[in-house]
Amino acid sequence: MLEIAPIQQALNWRYATKQFDPAGKLAEDDLAGLLDAARLSASSFGLQPWKFVVVREPALRAKLRGSAWNQPQVTDASHLVVLCRPETLTVDDVARFIDRLEAERGMKPGDAGPFKQMLSGFVERLSDGERKTWMDRQVYIALGTLLTAAALRGIDACPMEGFDPGQFDELLDLKRDGLHAVVLCALGRRSASDGYARLKKVRYSAEEVVLNR
Ligand SMILES: Cc1cc2nc3c(=O)[nH]c(=O)nc-3n(C[C@H](O)[C@H](O)[C@H](O)COP(=O)(O)O)c2cc1C
């Protein structure tokens, strides 16, 4: 395991990159590793209500930029990842997860029945809006993992909420897969001319942020 110091160093090194070097391409292995880190994220009950869409097509990225406040990261970063959630969450999703859990853990079908009932009840009790908000929150955990993993690997990233999710859904034809765009993450290499890299990080101190009881 890593010591704390290199983790702190990586998190101090990272910043929300505004200007990427368009020539700074990531190795596919690195990209796959970062997406795997996101895939391994914690989620409430382990339900993993997310998909990660990697947009590689330059023409498509140019169109998306127009729906993302014209932010240059959308086109200039090595890769653009759109973190998505399912449009809906149903008891069928719970059933699929429980089937996987029983198979992975060598349980007999039905062994996780009480857990399944509890999860189904949880999902059914939420309103449609609450279900969506709950899924969004899980997607943000995956975003956090992705950002941290990128920092540890020395890869630049910009998390981005400045976009129109409805337009992204359309341009990426996400409905076809029953998905909705939640948040973006541009990944690549910082441009030497990105002045944001030299700005001091602004964070409240540990004394201000951490409380003990
Ligand atoms: C969820 C989220 C959405 C963000 N959206 C954008 C964005 O659309 N464009 C952008 O340039 N930065 C965006 N940021 C970056 C923040 O402005 C940045 O993380 C914050 O100012 C702290 O600076 P640092 O990350 O460089 O340390 C976003 C950050 C988060 C966590």
GROMACS .gro file of N, CA and C in nm, residues 24-129:
model
  318
   24GLY      N    1  -0.105   1.537  -2.613
   24GLY     CA    2  -0.076   1.451  -2.498
   24GLY      C    3  -0.174   1.336  -2.486
   25LYS      N    4  -0.147   1.232  -2.561
   25LYS     CA    5  -0.240   1.117  -2.562
   25LYS      C    6  -0.206   1.019  -2.450
   26LEU      N    7  -0.309   0.965  -2.389
   26LEU     CA    8  -0.290   0.865  -2.284
   26LEU      C    9  -0.275   0.727  -2.346
   27ALA      N   10  -0.191   0.644  -2.283
   27ALA     CA   11  -0.182   0.504  -2.325
   27ALA      C   12  -0.316   0.437  -2.293
   28GLU      N   13  -0.359   0.349  -2.382
   28GLU     CA   14  -0.487   0.279  -2.360
   28GLU      C   15  -0.486   0.200  -2.228
   29ASP      N   16  -0.369   0.148  -2.192
   29ASP     CA   17  -0.359   0.073  -2.066
   29ASP      C   18  -0.389   0.162  -1.946
   30ASP      N   19  -0.337   0.284  -1.952
   30ASP     CA   20  -0.361   0.378  -1.842
   30ASP      C   21  -0.509   0.413  -1.836
   31LEU      N   22  -0.567   0.443  -1.952
   31LEU     CA   23  -0.709   0.476  -1.954
   31LEU      C   24  -0.791   0.361  -1.897
   32ALA      N   25  -0.760   0.241  -1.942
   32ALA     CA   26  -0.834   0.123  -1.893
   32ALA      C   27  -0.818   0.110  -1.741
   33GLY      N   28  -0.698   0.138  -1.691
   33GLY     CA   29  -0.673   0.129  -1.547
   33GLY      C   30  -0.754   0.231  -1.469
   34LEU      N   31  -0.763   0.351  -1.524
   34LEU     CA   32  -0.841   0.455  -1.455
   34LEU      C   33  -0.990   0.420  -1.454
   35LEU      N   34  -1.038   0.370  -1.566
   35LEU     CA   35  -1.180   0.332  -1.572
   35LEU      C   36  -1.208   0.214  -1.478
   36ASP      N   37  -1.106   0.130  -1.463
   36ASP     CA   38  -1.122   0.018  -1.371
   36ASP      C   39  -1.129   0.067  -1.227
   37ALA      N   40  -1.051   0.170  -1.198
   37ALA     CA   41  -1.057   0.228  -1.063
   37ALA      C   42  -1.200   0.279  -1.037
   38ALA      N   43  -1.256   0.347  -1.137
   38ALA     CA   44  -1.393   0.398  -1.122
   38ALA      C   45  -1.491   0.281  -1.104
   39ARG      N   46  -1.470   0.176  -1.181
   39ARG     CA   47  -1.557   0.058  -1.173
   39ARG      C   48  -1.553  -0.005  -1.034
   40LEU      N   49  -1.437   0.006  -0.968
   40LEU     CA   50  -1.420  -0.056  -0.836
   40LEU      C   51  -1.471   0.032  -0.722
   41SER      N   52  -1.529   0.146  -0.755
   41SER     CA   53  -1.577   0.239  -0.653
   41SER      C   54  -1.681   0.174  -0.562
   42ALA      N   55  -1.688   0.230  -0.443
   42ALA     CA   56  -1.798   0.192  -0.354
   42ALA      C   57  -1.928   0.250  -0.408
   43SER      N   58  -2.038   0.180  -0.381
   43SER     CA   59  -2.170   0.238  -0.409
   43SER      C   60  -2.266   0.186  -0.304
   44SER      N   61  -2.373   0.260  -0.283
   44SER     CA   62  -2.469   0.223  -0.181
   44SER      C   63  -2.527   0.084  -0.213
   45PHE      N   64  -2.521  -0.005  -0.119
   45PHE     CA   65  -2.563  -0.146  -0.134
   45PHE      C   66  -2.481  -0.222  -0.239
   46GLY      N   67  -2.386  -0.155  -0.303
   46GLY     CA   68  -2.307  -0.220  -0.409
   46GLY      C   69  -2.377  -0.226  -0.542
   47LEU      N   70  -2.481  -0.143  -0.560
   47LEU     CA   71  -2.565  -0.157  -0.681
   47LEU      C   72  -2.501  -0.101  -0.809
   48GLN      N   73  -2.400  -0.016  -0.797
   48GLN     CA   74  -2.321   0.030  -0.913
   48GLN      C   75  -2.408   0.085  -1.028
   49PRO      N   76  -2.491   0.186  -0.999
   49PRO     CA   77  -2.579   0.236  -1.106
   49PRO      C   78  -2.506   0.333  -1.198
   50TRP      N   79  -2.409   0.282  -1.272
   50TRP     CA   80  -2.329   0.370  -1.357
   50TRP      C   81  -2.278   0.299  -1.481
   51LYS      N   82  -2.247   0.379  -1.582
   51LYS     CA   83  -2.174   0.334  -1.702
   51LYS      C   84  -2.082   0.451  -1.737
   52PHE      N   85  -1.968   0.417  -1.794
   52PHE     CA   86  -1.871   0.519  -1.831
   52PHE      C   87  -1.855   0.518  -1.984
   53VAL      N   88  -1.895   0.626  -2.046
   53VAL     CA   89  -1.891   0.634  -2.192
   53VAL      C   90  -1.766   0.713  -2.233
   54VAL      N   91  -1.677   0.649  -2.307
   54VAL     CA   92  -1.554   0.715  -2.353
   54VAL      C   93  -1.582   0.770  -2.493
   55VAL      N   94  -1.572   0.901  -2.508
   55VAL     CA   95  -1.601   0.961  -2.639
   55VAL      C   96  -1.468   0.980  -2.710
   56ARG      N   97  -1.452   0.910  -2.821
   56ARG     CA   98  -1.323   0.911  -2.891
   56ARG      C   99  -1.330   0.987  -3.023
   57GLU      N  100  -1.449   0.996  -3.079
   57GLU     CA  101  -1.468   1.052  -3.213
   57GLU      C  102  -1.451   1.205  -3.210
   58PRO      N  103  -1.347   1.260  -3.277
   58PRO     CA  104  -1.323   1.405  -3.268
   58PRO      C  105  -1.443   1.489  -3.314
   59ALA      N  106  -1.510   1.445  -3.420
   59ALA     CA  107  -1.623   1.525  -3.470
   59ALA      C  108  -1.735   1.530  -3.367
   60LEU      N  109  -1.755   1.419  -3.301
   60LEU     CA  110  -1.859   1.413  -3.197
   60LEU      C  111  -1.820   1.502  -3.079
   61ARG      N  112  -1.694   1.499  -3.046
   61ARG     CA  113  -1.648   1.582  -2.933
   61ARG      C  114  -1.661   1.730  -2.967
   62ALA      N  115  -1.641   1.765  -3.092
   62ALA     CA  116  -1.658   1.905  -3.133
   62ALA      C  117  -1.804   1.947  -3.113
   63LYS      N  118  -1.896   1.857  -3.146
   63LYS     CA  119  -2.039   1.888  -3.126
   63LYS      C  120  -2.070   1.899  -2.978
   64LEU      N  121  -2.015   1.808  -2.899
   64LEU     CA  122  -2.042   1.809  -2.755
   64LEU      C  123  -1.992   1.938  -2.691
   65ARG      N  124  -1.880   1.988  -2.741
   65ARG     CA  125  -1.823   2.111  -2.683
   65ARG      C  126  -1.924   2.225  -2.688
   66GLY      N  127  -2.000   2.230  -2.796
   66GLY     CA  128  -2.104   2.332  -2.811
   66GLY      C  129  -2.213   2.319  -2.705
   67SER      N  130  -2.226   2.200  -2.647
   67SER     CA  131  -2.326   2.178  -2.541
   67SER      C  132  -2.259   2.173  -2.404
   68ALA      N  133  -2.134   2.223  -2.396
   68ALA     CA  134  -2.061   2.221  -2.269
   68ALA      C  135  -1.991   2.355  -2.249
   69TRP      N  136  -2.070   2.460  -2.265
   69TRP     CA  137  -2.020   2.596  -2.244
   69TRP      C  138  -1.896   2.622  -2.328
   70ASN      N  139  -1.882   2.554  -2.438
   70ASN     CA  140  -1.766   2.569  -2.527
   70ASN      C  141  -1.632   2.547  -2.453
   71GLN      N  142  -1.634   2.462  -2.354
   71GLN     CA  143  -1.511   2.441  -2.276
   71GLN      C  144  -1.411   2.357  -2.359
   72PRO      N  145  -1.288   2.408  -2.371
   72PRO     CA  146  -1.191   2.342  -2.461
   72PRO      C  147  -1.147   2.203  -2.415
   73GLN      N  148  -1.166   2.174  -2.286
   73GLN     CA  149  -1.127   2.041  -2.237
   73GLN      C  150  -1.201   1.931  -2.314
   74VAL      N  151  -1.323   1.964  -2.357
   74VAL     CA  152  -1.406   1.861  -2.422
   74VAL      C  153  -1.341   1.810  -2.551
   75THR      N  154  -1.274   1.899  -2.621
   75THR     CA  155  -1.212   1.858  -2.748
   75THR      C  156  -1.061   1.832  -2.734
   76ASP      N  157  -0.995   1.900  -2.640
   76ASP     CA  158  -0.848   1.897  -2.640
   76ASP      C  159  -0.787   1.790  -2.551
   77ALA      N  160  -0.864   1.741  -2.454
   77ALA     CA  161  -0.810   1.636  -2.367
   77ALA      C  162  -0.792   1.509  -2.449
   78SER      N  163  -0.705   1.423  -2.399
   78SER     CA  164  -0.684   1.296  -2.469
   78SER      C  165  -0.815   1.218  -2.481
   79HIS      N  166  -0.887   1.210  -2.368
   79HIS     CA  167  -1.013   1.136  -2.368
   79HIS      C  168  -1.119   1.212  -2.289
   80LEU      N  169  -1.241   1.197  -2.332
   80LEU     CA  170  -1.354   1.253  -2.259
   80LEU      C  171  -1.440   1.137  -2.209
   81VAL      N  172  -1.457   1.133  -2.078
   81VAL     CA  173  -1.541   1.027  -2.020
   81VAL      C  174  -1.671   1.091  -1.973
   82VAL      N  175  -1.782   1.036  -2.017
   82VAL     CA  176  -1.914   1.082  -1.970
   82VAL      C  177  -1.963   0.977  -1.871
   83LEU      N  178  -1.973   1.020  -1.746
   83LEU     CA  179  -2.019   0.927  -1.643
   83LEU      C  180  -2.173   0.933  -1.641
   84CYS      N  181  -2.233   0.817  -1.661
   84CYS     CA  182  -2.380   0.811  -1.679
   84CYS      C  183  -2.442   0.723  -1.573
   85ARG      N  184  -2.572   0.744  -1.557
   85ARG     CA  185  -2.652   0.653  -1.474
   85ARG      C  186  -2.764   0.598  -1.560
   86PRO      N  187  -2.825   0.487  -1.517
   86PRO     CA  188  -2.945   0.441  -1.588
   86PRO      C  189  -3.057   0.545  -1.576
   87GLU      N  190  -3.145   0.547  -1.674
   87GLU     CA  191  -3.259   0.640  -1.666
   87GLU      C  192  -3.348   0.607  -1.547
   88THR      N  193  -3.363   0.476  -1.521
   88THR     CA  194  -3.447   0.435  -1.408
   88THR      C  195  -3.378   0.323  -1.332
   89LEU      N  196  -3.425   0.297  -1.214
   89LEU     CA  197  -3.374   0.186  -1.133
   89LEU      C  198  -3.496   0.107  -1.087
   90THR      N  199  -3.498  -0.022  -1.119
   90THR     CA  200  -3.617  -0.101  -1.087
   90THR      C  201  -3.578  -0.226  -1.007
   91VAL      N  202  -3.679  -0.299  -0.966
   91VAL     CA  203  -3.652  -0.424  -0.894
   91VAL      C  204  -3.581  -0.525  -0.985
   92ASP      N  205  -3.596  -0.509  -1.117
   92ASP     CA  206  -3.522  -0.598  -1.208
   92ASP      C  207  -3.372  -0.575  -1.197
   93ASP      N  208  -3.333  -0.447  -1.177
   93ASP     CA  209  -3.190  -0.418  -1.158
   93ASP      C  210  -3.140  -0.482  -1.028
   94VAL      N  211  -3.225  -0.476  -0.927
   94VAL     CA  212  -3.189  -0.539  -0.799
   94VAL      C  213  -3.172  -0.690  -0.821
   95ALA      N  214  -3.264  -0.750  -0.895
   95ALA     CA  215  -3.259  -0.895  -0.918
   95ALA      C  216  -3.130  -0.932  -0.993
   96ARG      N  217  -3.094  -0.851  -1.090
   96ARG     CA  218  -2.972  -0.878  -1.168
   96ARG      C  219  -2.849  -0.873  -1.077
   97PHE      N  220  -2.848  -0.774  -0.990
   97PHE     CA  221  -2.735  -0.760  -0.899
   97PHE      C  222  -2.728  -0.878  -0.802
   98ILE      N  223  -2.842  -0.917  -0.750
   98ILE     CA  224  -2.844  -1.028  -0.653
   98ILE      C  225  -2.800  -1.158  -0.721
   99ASP      N  226  -2.844  -1.179  -0.846
   99ASP     CA  227  -2.799  -1.298  -0.920
   99ASP      C  228  -2.647  -1.300  -0.929
  100ARG      N  229  -2.589  -1.184  -0.959
  100ARG     CA  230  -2.443  -1.173  -0.973
  100ARG      C  231  -2.374  -1.198  -0.839
  101LEU      N  232  -2.431  -1.138  -0.736
  101LEU     CA  233  -2.373  -1.152  -0.602
  101LEU      C  234  -2.373  -1.299  -0.559
  102GLU      N  235  -2.485  -1.366  -0.581
  102GLU     CA  236  -2.492  -1.508  -0.541
  102GLU      C  237  -2.394  -1.592  -0.621
  103ALA      N  238  -2.383  -1.561  -0.751
  103ALA     CA  239  -2.290  -1.638  -0.835
  103ALA      C  240  -2.145  -1.612  -0.794
  104GLU      N  241  -2.110  -1.487  -0.775
  104GLU     CA  242  -1.970  -1.451  -0.743
  104GLU      C  243  -1.928  -1.508  -0.609
  105ARG      N  244  -2.022  -1.515  -0.516
  105ARG     CA  245  -1.987  -1.559  -0.381
  105ARG      C  246  -2.017  -1.706  -0.356
  106GLY      N  247  -2.048  -1.777  -0.466
  106GLY     CA  248  -2.071  -1.922  -0.454
  106GLY      C  249  -2.192  -1.957  -0.369
  107MET      N  250  -2.292  -1.871  -0.373
  107MET     CA  251  -2.414  -1.898  -0.295
  107MET      C  252  -2.514  -1.971  -0.384
  108LYS      N  253  -2.610  -2.035  -0.322
  108LYS     CA  254  -2.717  -2.099  -0.400
  108LYS      C  255  -2.820  -1.993  -0.439
  109PRO      N  256  -2.886  -2.009  -0.556
  109PRO     CA  257  -2.989  -1.912  -0.592
  109PRO      C  258  -3.092  -1.900  -0.479
  110GLY      N  259  -3.121  -1.779  -0.441
  110GLY     CA  260  -3.219  -1.756  -0.334
  110GLY      C  261  -3.155  -1.734  -0.199
  111ASP      N  262  -3.025  -1.768  -0.186
  111ASP     CA  263  -2.958  -1.750  -0.056
  111ASP      C  264  -2.959  -1.605  -0.010
  112ALA      N  265  -2.951  -1.513  -0.108
  112ALA     CA  266  -2.949  -1.371  -0.071
  112ALA      C  267  -3.090  -1.312  -0.074
  113GLY      N  268  -3.191  -1.398  -0.062
  113GLY     CA  269  -3.331  -1.354  -0.068
  113GLY      C  270  -3.365  -1.239   0.026
  114PRO      N  271  -3.326  -1.248   0.155
  114PRO     CA  272  -3.362  -1.139   0.246
  114PRO      C  273  -3.300  -1.005   0.204
  115PHE      N  274  -3.174  -1.012   0.156
  115PHE     CA  275  -3.107  -0.889   0.109
  115PHE      C  276  -3.181  -0.835  -0.014
  116LYS      N  277  -3.221  -0.925  -0.101
  116LYS     CA  278  -3.294  -0.885  -0.222
  116LYS      C  279  -3.424  -0.815  -0.186
  117GLN      N  280  -3.494  -0.873  -0.088
  117GLN     CA  281  -3.622  -0.813  -0.046
  117GLN      C  282  -3.601  -0.674   0.012
  118MET      N  283  -3.494  -0.663   0.090
  118MET     CA  284  -3.465  -0.534   0.153
  118MET      C  285  -3.432  -0.429   0.045
  119LEU      N  286  -3.350  -0.469  -0.051
  119LEU     CA  287  -3.312  -0.374  -0.158
  119LEU      C  288  -3.432  -0.338  -0.245
  120SER      N  289  -3.513  -0.437  -0.276
  120SER     CA  290  -3.631  -0.410  -0.360
  120SER      C  291  -3.723  -0.312  -0.288
  121GLY      N  292  -3.740  -0.332  -0.158
  121GLY     CA  293  -3.823  -0.241  -0.078
  121GLY      C  294  -3.767  -0.100  -0.081
  122PHE      N  295  -3.636  -0.091  -0.068
  122PHE     CA  296  -3.570   0.040  -0.071
  122PHE      C  297  -3.598   0.110  -0.204
  123VAL      N  298  -3.579   0.039  -0.313
  123VAL     CA  299  -3.598   0.098  -0.445
  123VAL      C  300  -3.743   0.138  -0.467
  124GLU      N  301  -3.835   0.053  -0.424
  124GLU     CA  302  -3.977   0.081  -0.447
  124GLU      C  303  -4.030   0.197  -0.364
  125ARG      N  304  -3.968   0.215  -0.249
  125ARG     CA  305  -4.017   0.324  -0.161
  125ARG      C  306  -3.977   0.463  -0.211
  126LEU      N  307  -3.871   0.469  -0.293
  126LEU     CA  308  -3.826   0.599  -0.342
  126LEU      C  309  -3.917   0.650  -0.453
  127SER      N  310  -3.933   0.781  -0.460
  127SER     CA  311  -4.003   0.838  -0.575
  127SER      C  312  -3.907   0.834  -0.694
  128ASP      N  313  -3.961   0.858  -0.813
  128ASP     CA  314  -3.875   0.855  -0.934
  128ASP      C  315  -3.760   0.955  -0.920
  129GLY      N  316  -3.794   1.074  -0.871
  129GLY     CA  317  -3.691   1.178  -0.854
  129GLY      C  318  -3.586   1.138  -0.752
   0.00000   0.00000   0.00000
